[in-house]
Amino acid sequence: MRYAFMQKHRHEFSIKVMAKVLSVSRSGFYDWVSRSADQSKRQQYRMQPDGLVQQRFIASNERSGAPRLTRELASEAGLSHINHPKSLL
């Protein structure tokens, strides 16, 4: 959370000052930035449906359960690998 804040405000404040104020190391921030840029293909593949599951859940006024969301999203082309909506709700 702190690193995300630093990333968002890096053009307003220096990394050195934010790291000191937030009590984190600059090297830790730069490690976090490099890790988030180097997401594996599997992580990227999984991130797309995660967003769709959450959008569908909210669109259904948070009433659709995991089985229904799985059926709906699995019926869409290319999303047959959805089998974990329960963990996202």
PDB file of N, CA and C in Angstrom:
ATOM      1  N   MET A   1       0.826  -1.180   0.000  1.00  0.00           N
ATOM      2  CA  MET A   1       0.000   0.000   0.000  1.00  0.00           C
ATOM      3  C   MET A   1       0.878   1.253   0.000  1.00  0.00           C
ATOM      4  N   ARG A   2       1.922   1.232   0.770  1.00  0.00           N
ATOM      5  CA  ARG A   2       2.807   2.395   0.823  1.00  0.00           C
ATOM      6  C   ARG A   2       3.534   2.586  -0.499  1.00  0.00           C
ATOM      7  N   TYR A   3       3.966   1.452  -1.075  1.00  0.00           N
ATOM      8  CA  TYR A   3       4.680   1.546  -2.342  1.00  0.00           C
ATOM      9  C   TYR A   3       3.759   2.039  -3.448  1.00  0.00           C
ATOM     10  N   ALA A   4       2.513   1.625  -3.417  1.00  0.00           N
ATOM     11  CA  ALA A   4       1.548   2.088  -4.422  1.00  0.00           C
ATOM     12  C   ALA A   4       1.332   3.590  -4.284  1.00  0.00           C
ATOM     13  N   PHE A   5       1.269   4.065  -3.052  1.00  0.00           N
ATOM     14  CA  PHE A   5       1.149   5.505  -2.817  1.00  0.00           C
ATOM     15  C   PHE A   5       2.362   6.233  -3.384  1.00  0.00           C
ATOM     16  N   MET A   6       3.538   5.682  -3.127  1.00  0.00           N
ATOM     17  CA  MET A   6       4.767   6.312  -3.630  1.00  0.00           C
ATOM     18  C   MET A   6       4.772   6.327  -5.155  1.00  0.00           C
ATOM     19  N   GLN A   7       4.321   5.249  -5.767  1.00  0.00           N
ATOM     20  CA  GLN A   7       4.275   5.173  -7.222  1.00  0.00           C
ATOM     21  C   GLN A   7       3.334   6.240  -7.778  1.00  0.00           C
ATOM     22  N   LYS A   8       2.202   6.414  -7.144  1.00  0.00           N
ATOM     23  CA  LYS A   8       1.197   7.365  -7.604  1.00  0.00           C
ATOM     24  C   LYS A   8       1.677   8.810  -7.483  1.00  0.00           C
ATOM     25  N   HIS A   9       2.447   9.090  -6.446  1.00  0.00           N
ATOM     26  CA  HIS A   9       2.852  10.476  -6.172  1.00  0.00           C
ATOM     27  C   HIS A   9       4.328  10.749  -6.464  1.00  0.00           C
ATOM     28  N   ARG A  10       4.953   9.885  -7.240  1.00  0.00           N
ATOM     29  CA  ARG A  10       6.387  10.041  -7.478  1.00  0.00           C
ATOM     30  C   ARG A  10       6.727  11.296  -8.275  1.00  0.00           C
ATOM     31  N   HIS A  11       5.761  11.873  -8.976  1.00  0.00           N
ATOM     32  CA  HIS A  11       6.024  13.088  -9.746  1.00  0.00           C
ATOM     33  C   HIS A  11       5.799  14.353  -8.915  1.00  0.00           C
ATOM     34  N   GLU A  12       5.178  14.192  -7.756  1.00  0.00           N
ATOM     35  CA  GLU A  12       4.937  15.329  -6.879  1.00  0.00           C
ATOM     36  C   GLU A  12       6.013  15.465  -5.798  1.00  0.00           C
ATOM     37  N   PHE A  13       6.479  14.332  -5.304  1.00  0.00           N
ATOM     38  CA  PHE A  13       7.459  14.322  -4.219  1.00  0.00           C
ATOM     39  C   PHE A  13       8.619  13.416  -4.602  1.00  0.00           C
ATOM     40  N   SER A  14       9.753  13.638  -3.987  1.00  0.00           N
ATOM     41  CA  SER A  14      10.895  12.775  -4.276  1.00  0.00           C
ATOM     42  C   SER A  14      10.720  11.431  -3.559  1.00  0.00           C
ATOM     43  N   ILE A  15      11.269  10.403  -4.160  1.00  0.00           N
ATOM     44  CA  ILE A  15      11.198   9.059  -3.585  1.00  0.00           C
ATOM     45  C   ILE A  15      11.900   9.028  -2.240  1.00  0.00           C
ATOM     46  N   LYS A  16      12.999   9.745  -2.147  1.00  0.00           N
ATOM     47  CA  LYS A  16      13.779   9.769  -0.911  1.00  0.00           C
ATOM     48  C   LYS A  16      12.948  10.314   0.257  1.00  0.00           C
ATOM     49  N   VAL A  17      12.234  11.411   0.031  1.00  0.00           N
ATOM     50  CA  VAL A  17      11.429  12.024   1.087  1.00  0.00           C
ATOM     51  C   VAL A  17      10.245  11.128   1.452  1.00  0.00           C
ATOM     52  N   MET A  18       9.565  10.593   0.436  1.00  0.00           N
ATOM     53  CA  MET A  18       8.416   9.728   0.730  1.00  0.00           C
ATOM     54  C   MET A  18       8.843   8.471   1.475  1.00  0.00           C
ATOM     55  N   ALA A  19       9.987   7.906   1.102  1.00  0.00           N
ATOM     56  CA  ALA A  19      10.465   6.704   1.783  1.00  0.00           C
ATOM     57  C   ALA A  19      10.736   6.994   3.256  1.00  0.00           C
ATOM     58  N   LYS A  20      11.300   8.148   3.519  1.00  0.00           N
ATOM     59  CA  LYS A  20      11.602   8.508   4.906  1.00  0.00           C
ATOM     60  C   LYS A  20      10.313   8.742   5.703  1.00  0.00           C
ATOM     61  N   VAL A  21       9.366   9.467   5.122  1.00  0.00           N
ATOM     62  CA  VAL A  21       8.112   9.773   5.805  1.00  0.00           C
ATOM     63  C   VAL A  21       7.291   8.504   6.046  1.00  0.00           C
ATOM     64  N   LEU A  22       7.287   7.595   5.073  1.00  0.00           N
ATOM     65  CA  LEU A  22       6.490   6.371   5.180  1.00  0.00           C
ATOM     66  C   LEU A  22       7.231   5.224   5.860  1.00  0.00           C
ATOM     67  N   SER A  23       8.466   5.471   6.260  1.00  0.00           N
ATOM     68  CA  SER A  23       9.303   4.482   6.949  1.00  0.00           C
ATOM     69  C   SER A  23       9.505   3.210   6.129  1.00  0.00           C
ATOM     70  N   VAL A  24       9.862   3.400   4.868  1.00  0.00           N
ATOM     71  CA  VAL A  24      10.210   2.277   3.998  1.00  0.00           C
ATOM     72  C   VAL A  24      11.548   2.583   3.337  1.00  0.00           C
ATOM     73  N   SER A  25      12.192   1.565   2.817  1.00  0.00           N
ATOM     74  CA  SER A  25      13.479   1.789   2.164  1.00  0.00           C
ATOM     75  C   SER A  25      13.271   2.093   0.682  1.00  0.00           C
ATOM     76  N   ARG A  26      14.147   2.898   0.145  1.00  0.00           N
ATOM     77  CA  ARG A  26      14.076   3.202  -1.282  1.00  0.00           C
ATOM     78  C   ARG A  26      14.334   1.955  -2.104  1.00  0.00           C
ATOM     79  N   SER A  27      15.269   1.132  -1.650  1.00  0.00           N
ATOM     80  CA  SER A  27      15.568  -0.088  -2.408  1.00  0.00           C
ATOM     81  C   SER A  27      14.361  -1.019  -2.427  1.00  0.00           C
ATOM     82  N   GLY A  28      13.609  -1.061  -1.340  1.00  0.00           N
ATOM     83  CA  GLY A  28      12.394  -1.868  -1.309  1.00  0.00           C
ATOM     84  C   GLY A  28      11.368  -1.368  -2.311  1.00  0.00           C
ATOM     85  N   PHE A  29      11.262  -0.048  -2.423  1.00  0.00           N
ATOM     86  CA  PHE A  29      10.338   0.525  -3.406  1.00  0.00           C
ATOM     87  C   PHE A  29      10.749   0.160  -4.819  1.00  0.00           C
ATOM     88  N   TYR A  30      12.023   0.297  -5.127  1.00  0.00           N
ATOM     89  CA  TYR A  30      12.483  -0.009  -6.485  1.00  0.00           C
ATOM     90  C   TYR A  30      12.373  -1.511  -6.782  1.00  0.00           C
ATOM     91  N   ASP A  31      12.565  -2.358  -5.781  1.00  0.00           N
ATOM     92  CA  ASP A  31      12.338  -3.800  -5.963  1.00  0.00           C
ATOM     93  C   ASP A  31      10.870  -4.065  -6.283  1.00  0.00           C
ATOM     94  N   TRP A  32       9.972  -3.393  -5.566  1.00  0.00           N
ATOM     95  CA  TRP A  32       8.539  -3.553  -5.789  1.00  0.00           C
ATOM     96  C   TRP A  32       8.162  -3.113  -7.201  1.00  0.00           C
ATOM     97  N   VAL A  33       8.728  -2.001  -7.650  1.00  0.00           N
ATOM     98  CA  VAL A  33       8.439  -1.514  -9.002  1.00  0.00           C
ATOM     99  C   VAL A  33       8.900  -2.527 -10.045  1.00  0.00           C
ATOM    100  N   SER A  34      10.089  -3.089  -9.865  1.00  0.00           N
ATOM    101  CA  SER A  34      10.590  -4.042 -10.853  1.00  0.00           C
ATOM    102  C   SER A  34       9.790  -5.345 -10.816  1.00  0.00           C
ATOM    103  N   ARG A  35       9.328  -5.764  -9.637  1.00  0.00           N
ATOM    104  CA  ARG A  35       8.522  -6.981  -9.546  1.00  0.00           C
ATOM    105  C   ARG A  35       7.162  -6.790 -10.199  1.00  0.00           C
ATOM    106  N   SER A  36       6.554  -5.627 -10.003  1.00  0.00           N
ATOM    107  CA  SER A  36       5.233  -5.407 -10.582  1.00  0.00           C
ATOM    108  C   SER A  36       5.314  -5.279 -12.100  1.00  0.00           C
ATOM    109  N   ALA A  37       6.437  -4.848 -12.618  1.00  0.00           N
ATOM    110  CA  ALA A  37       6.605  -4.743 -14.070  1.00  0.00           C
ATOM    111  C   ALA A  37       6.890  -6.097 -14.695  1.00  0.00           C
ATOM    112  N   ASP A  38       7.415  -7.025 -13.909  1.00  0.00           N
ATOM    113  CA  ASP A  38       7.800  -8.335 -14.422  1.00  0.00           C
ATOM    114  C   ASP A  38       6.789  -9.421 -14.055  1.00  0.00           C
ATOM    115  N   GLN A  39       5.508  -9.122 -14.192  1.00  0.00           N
ATOM    116  CA  GLN A  39       4.508 -10.133 -13.894  1.00  0.00           C
ATOM    117  C   GLN A  39       4.631 -11.271 -14.900  1.00  0.00           C
ATOM    118  N   SER A  40       4.468 -12.457 -14.408  1.00  0.00           N
ATOM    119  CA  SER A  40       4.550 -13.608 -15.288  1.00  0.00           C
ATOM    120  C   SER A  40       3.339 -13.642 -16.219  1.00  0.00           C
ATOM    121  N   LYS A  41       3.456 -14.412 -17.286  1.00  0.00           N
ATOM    122  CA  LYS A  41       2.341 -14.529 -18.219  1.00  0.00           C
ATOM    123  C   LYS A  41       1.129 -15.140 -17.530  1.00  0.00           C
ATOM    124  N   ARG A  42       1.387 -16.056 -16.600  1.00  0.00           N
ATOM    125  CA  ARG A  42       0.277 -16.666 -15.874  1.00  0.00           C
ATOM    126  C   ARG A  42      -0.452 -15.632 -15.034  1.00  0.00           C
ATOM    127  N   GLN A  43       0.288 -14.746 -14.366  1.00  0.00           N
ATOM    128  CA  GLN A  43      -0.340 -13.706 -13.565  1.00  0.00           C
ATOM    129  C   GLN A  43      -1.144 -12.761 -14.450  1.00  0.00           C
ATOM    130  N   GLN A  44      -0.597 -12.384 -15.587  1.00  0.00           N
ATOM    131  CA  GLN A  44      -1.310 -11.501 -16.509  1.00  0.00           C
ATOM    132  C   GLN A  44      -2.564 -12.191 -17.035  1.00  0.00           C
ATOM    133  N   TYR A  45      -2.459 -13.479 -17.321  1.00  0.00           N
ATOM    134  CA  TYR A  45      -3.585 -14.267 -17.832  1.00  0.00           C
ATOM    135  C   TYR A  45      -4.707 -14.338 -16.806  1.00  0.00           C
ATOM    136  N   ARG A  46      -4.332 -14.425 -15.539  1.00  0.00           N
ATOM    137  CA  ARG A  46      -5.328 -14.549 -14.479  1.00  0.00           C
ATOM    138  C   ARG A  46      -5.938 -13.200 -14.087  1.00  0.00           C
ATOM    139  N   MET A  47      -5.209 -12.119 -14.272  1.00  0.00           N
ATOM    140  CA  MET A  47      -5.701 -10.805 -13.867  1.00  0.00           C
ATOM    141  C   MET A  47      -6.921 -10.373 -14.681  1.00  0.00           C
ATOM    142  N   GLN A  48      -6.984 -10.697 -15.946  1.00  0.00           N
ATOM    143  CA  GLN A  48      -8.098 -10.290 -16.786  1.00  0.00           C
ATOM    144  C   GLN A  48      -9.428 -10.832 -16.261  1.00  0.00           C
ATOM    145  N   PRO A  49      -9.552 -12.136 -16.049  1.00  0.00           N
ATOM    146  CA  PRO A  49     -10.837 -12.635 -15.542  1.00  0.00           C
ATOM    147  C   PRO A  49     -11.150 -12.184 -14.128  1.00  0.00           C
ATOM    148  N   ASP A  50     -10.154 -11.931 -13.312  1.00  0.00           N
ATOM    149  CA  ASP A  50     -10.417 -11.468 -11.954  1.00  0.00           C
ATOM    150  C   ASP A  50     -11.240 -10.183 -11.978  1.00  0.00           C
ATOM    151  N   GLY A  51     -10.861  -9.273 -12.854  1.00  0.00           N
ATOM    152  CA  GLY A  51     -11.602  -8.016 -12.992  1.00  0.00           C
ATOM    153  C   GLY A  51     -13.015  -8.256 -13.494  1.00  0.00           C
ATOM    154  N   LEU A  52     -13.168  -9.187 -14.420  1.00  0.00           N
ATOM    155  CA  LEU A  52     -14.496  -9.497 -14.947  1.00  0.00           C
ATOM    156  C   LEU A  52     -15.400 -10.099 -13.880  1.00  0.00           C
ATOM    157  N   VAL A  53     -14.845 -10.961 -13.055  1.00  0.00           N
ATOM    158  CA  VAL A  53     -15.631 -11.574 -11.981  1.00  0.00           C
ATOM    159  C   VAL A  53     -16.140 -10.488 -11.041  1.00  0.00           C
ATOM    160  N   GLN A  54     -15.276  -9.588 -10.666  1.00  0.00           N
ATOM    161  CA  GLN A  54     -15.691  -8.525  -9.750  1.00  0.00           C
ATOM    162  C   GLN A  54     -16.712  -7.594 -10.399  1.00  0.00           C
ATOM    163  N   GLN A  55     -16.541  -7.286 -11.683  1.00  0.00           N
ATOM    164  CA  GLN A  55     -17.508  -6.434 -12.382  1.00  0.00           C
ATOM    165  C   GLN A  55     -18.875  -7.096 -12.442  1.00  0.00           C
ATOM    166  N   ARG A  56     -18.891  -8.389 -12.786  1.00  0.00           N
ATOM    167  CA  ARG A  56     -20.163  -9.118 -12.857  1.00  0.00           C
ATOM    168  C   ARG A  56     -20.828  -9.200 -11.493  1.00  0.00           C
ATOM    169  N   PHE A  57     -20.052  -9.421 -10.465  1.00  0.00           N
ATOM    170  CA  PHE A  57     -20.600  -9.519  -9.114  1.00  0.00           C
ATOM    171  C   PHE A  57     -21.251  -8.207  -8.711  1.00  0.00           C
ATOM    172  N   ILE A  58     -20.592  -7.106  -8.987  1.00  0.00           N
ATOM    173  CA  ILE A  58     -21.140  -5.789  -8.652  1.00  0.00           C
ATOM    174  C   ILE A  58     -22.364  -5.490  -9.516  1.00  0.00           C
ATOM    175  N   ALA A  59     -22.309  -5.847 -10.804  1.00  0.00           N
ATOM    176  CA  ALA A  59     -23.434  -5.608 -11.714  1.00  0.00           C
ATOM    177  C   ALA A  59     -24.681  -6.375 -11.292  1.00  0.00           C
ATOM    178  N   SER A  60     -24.509  -7.494 -10.630  1.00  0.00           N
ATOM    179  CA  SER A  60     -25.658  -8.286 -10.173  1.00  0.00           C
ATOM    180  C   SER A  60     -26.116  -7.851  -8.784  1.00  0.00           C
ATOM    181  N   ASN A  61     -25.727  -6.667  -8.382  1.00  0.00           N
ATOM    182  CA  ASN A  61     -26.048  -6.136  -7.045  1.00  0.00           C
ATOM    183  C   ASN A  61     -25.549  -7.060  -5.947  1.00  0.00           C
ATOM    184  N   GLU A  62     -24.408  -7.701  -6.224  1.00  0.00           N
ATOM    185  CA  GLU A  62     -23.730  -8.587  -5.289  1.00  0.00           C
ATOM    186  C   GLU A  62     -24.626  -9.746  -4.853  1.00  0.00           C
ATOM    187  N   ARG A  63     -25.441 -10.235  -5.791  1.00  0.00           N
ATOM    188  CA  ARG A  63     -26.352 -11.336  -5.483  1.00  0.00           C
ATOM    189  C   ARG A  63     -25.968 -12.629  -6.176  1.00  0.00           C
ATOM    190  N   SER A  64     -25.168 -12.565  -7.219  1.00  0.00           N
ATOM    191  CA  SER A  64     -24.771 -13.787  -7.919  1.00  0.00           C
ATOM    192  C   SER A  64     -23.673 -14.489  -7.133  1.00  0.00           C
ATOM    193  N   GLY A  65     -23.826 -15.781  -6.997  1.00  0.00           N
ATOM    194  CA  GLY A  65     -22.824 -16.561  -6.293  1.00  0.00           C
ATOM    195  C   GLY A  65     -21.766 -17.097  -7.243  1.00  0.00           C
ATOM    196  N   ALA A  66     -20.803 -17.798  -6.675  1.00  0.00           N
ATOM    197  CA  ALA A  66     -19.695 -18.326  -7.461  1.00  0.00           C
ATOM    198  C   ALA A  66     -20.146 -19.290  -8.558  1.00  0.00           C
ATOM    199  N   PRO A  67     -21.083 -20.209  -8.295  1.00  0.00           N
ATOM    200  CA  PRO A  67     -21.487 -21.123  -9.370  1.00  0.00           C
ATOM    201  C   PRO A  67     -22.091 -20.403 -10.577  1.00  0.00           C
ATOM    202  N   ARG A  68     -22.950 -19.418 -10.324  1.00  0.00           N
ATOM    203  CA  ARG A  68     -23.567 -18.683 -11.425  1.00  0.00           C
ATOM    204  C   ARG A  68     -22.526 -17.880 -12.182  1.00  0.00           C
ATOM    205  N   LEU A  69     -21.654 -17.188 -11.466  1.00  0.00           N
ATOM    206  CA  LEU A  69     -20.609 -16.410 -12.138  1.00  0.00           C
ATOM    207  C   LEU A  69     -19.702 -17.305 -12.968  1.00  0.00           C
ATOM    208  N   THR A  70     -19.397 -18.482 -12.452  1.00  0.00           N
ATOM    209  CA  THR A  70     -18.550 -19.418 -13.186  1.00  0.00           C
ATOM    210  C   THR A  70     -19.228 -19.840 -14.478  1.00  0.00           C
ATOM    211  N   ARG A  71     -20.506 -20.185 -14.406  1.00  0.00           N
ATOM    212  CA  ARG A  71     -21.238 -20.596 -15.609  1.00  0.00           C
ATOM    213  C   ARG A  71     -21.307 -19.470 -16.632  1.00  0.00           C
ATOM    214  N   GLU A  72     -21.630 -18.261 -16.168  1.00  0.00           N
ATOM    215  CA  GLU A  72     -21.767 -17.137 -17.093  1.00  0.00           C
ATOM    216  C   GLU A  72     -20.448 -16.807 -17.778  1.00  0.00           C
ATOM    217  N   LEU A  73     -19.389 -16.742 -17.008  1.00  0.00           N
ATOM    218  CA  LEU A  73     -18.102 -16.366 -17.587  1.00  0.00           C
ATOM    219  C   LEU A  73     -17.486 -17.497 -18.396  1.00  0.00           C
ATOM    220  N   ALA A  74     -17.757 -18.725 -18.021  1.00  0.00           N
ATOM    221  CA  ALA A  74     -17.227 -19.853 -18.775  1.00  0.00           C
ATOM    222  C   ALA A  74     -17.901 -19.966 -20.137  1.00  0.00           C
ATOM    223  N   SER A  75     -19.143 -19.491 -20.239  1.00  0.00           N
ATOM    224  CA  SER A  75     -19.845 -19.562 -21.516  1.00  0.00           C
ATOM    225  C   SER A  75     -19.324 -18.528 -22.515  1.00  0.00           C
ATOM    226  N   GLU A  76     -18.637 -17.507 -22.027  1.00  0.00           N
ATOM    227  CA  GLU A  76     -18.067 -16.502 -22.923  1.00  0.00           C
ATOM    228  C   GLU A  76     -16.808 -17.062 -23.580  1.00  0.00           C
ATOM    229  N   ALA A  77     -16.569 -16.667 -24.783  1.00  0.00           N
ATOM    230  CA  ALA A  77     -15.411 -17.170 -25.542  1.00  0.00           C
ATOM    231  C   ALA A  77     -14.108 -16.779 -24.855  1.00  0.00           C
ATOM    232  N   GLY A  78     -13.244 -17.757 -24.730  1.00  0.00           N
ATOM    233  CA  GLY A  78     -11.916 -17.498 -24.185  1.00  0.00           C
ATOM    234  C   GLY A  78     -11.819 -17.451 -22.680  1.00  0.00           C
ATOM    235  N   LEU A  79     -12.910 -17.612 -21.976  1.00  0.00           N
ATOM    236  CA  LEU A  79     -12.861 -17.528 -20.520  1.00  0.00           C
ATOM    237  C   LEU A  79     -13.235 -18.857 -19.869  1.00  0.00           C
ATOM    238  N   SER A  80     -12.906 -19.936 -20.516  1.00  0.00           N
ATOM    239  CA  SER A  80     -13.236 -21.245 -19.970  1.00  0.00           C
ATOM    240  C   SER A  80     -12.348 -21.626 -18.792  1.00  0.00           C
ATOM    241  N   HIS A  81     -11.290 -20.873 -18.546  1.00  0.00           N
ATOM    242  CA  HIS A  81     -10.376 -21.195 -17.454  1.00  0.00           C
ATOM    243  C   HIS A  81     -10.812 -20.600 -16.122  1.00  0.00           C
ATOM    244  N   ILE A  82     -11.958 -19.949 -16.083  1.00  0.00           N
ATOM    245  CA  ILE A  82     -12.446 -19.364 -14.839  1.00  0.00           C
ATOM    246  C   ILE A  82     -12.919 -20.493 -13.933  1.00  0.00           C
ATOM    247  N   ASN A  83     -12.263 -20.699 -12.830  1.00  0.00           N
ATOM    248  CA  ASN A  83     -12.722 -21.703 -11.878  1.00  0.00           C
ATOM    249  C   ASN A  83     -12.467 -21.268 -10.446  1.00  0.00           C
ATOM    250  N   HIS A  84     -12.281 -19.990 -10.253  1.00  0.00           N
ATOM    251  CA  HIS A  84     -11.948 -19.519  -8.915  1.00  0.00           C
ATOM    252  C   HIS A  84     -12.732 -18.280  -8.484  1.00  0.00           C
ATOM    253  N   PRO A  85     -13.962 -18.032  -8.964  1.00  0.00           N
ATOM    254  CA  PRO A  85     -14.650 -16.808  -8.545  1.00  0.00           C
ATOM    255  C   PRO A  85     -14.969 -16.763  -7.067  1.00  0.00           C
ATOM    256  N   LYS A  86     -15.112 -17.913  -6.422  1.00  0.00           N
ATOM    257  CA  LYS A  86     -15.441 -17.918  -5.000  1.00  0.00           C
ATOM    258  C   LYS A  86     -14.369 -17.209  -4.180  1.00  0.00           C
ATOM    259  N   SER A  87     -13.121 -17.377  -4.582  1.00  0.00           N
ATOM    260  CA  SER A  87     -12.028 -16.746  -3.839  1.00  0.00           C
ATOM    261  C   SER A  87     -11.973 -15.238  -4.067  1.00  0.00           C
ATOM    262  N   LEU A  88     -12.665 -14.743  -5.088  1.00  0.00           N
ATOM    263  CA  LEU A  88     -12.627 -13.315  -5.410  1.00  0.00           C
ATOM    264  C   LEU A  88     -13.787 -12.530  -4.834  1.00  0.00           C
ATOM    265  N   LEU A  89     -14.804 -13.219  -4.349  1.00  0.00           N
ATOM    266  CA  LEU A  89     -16.001 -12.540  -3.854  1.00  0.00           C
ATOM    267  C   LEU A  89     -15.836 -12.087  -2.441  1.00  0.00           C
TER     268      LEU A  89
END
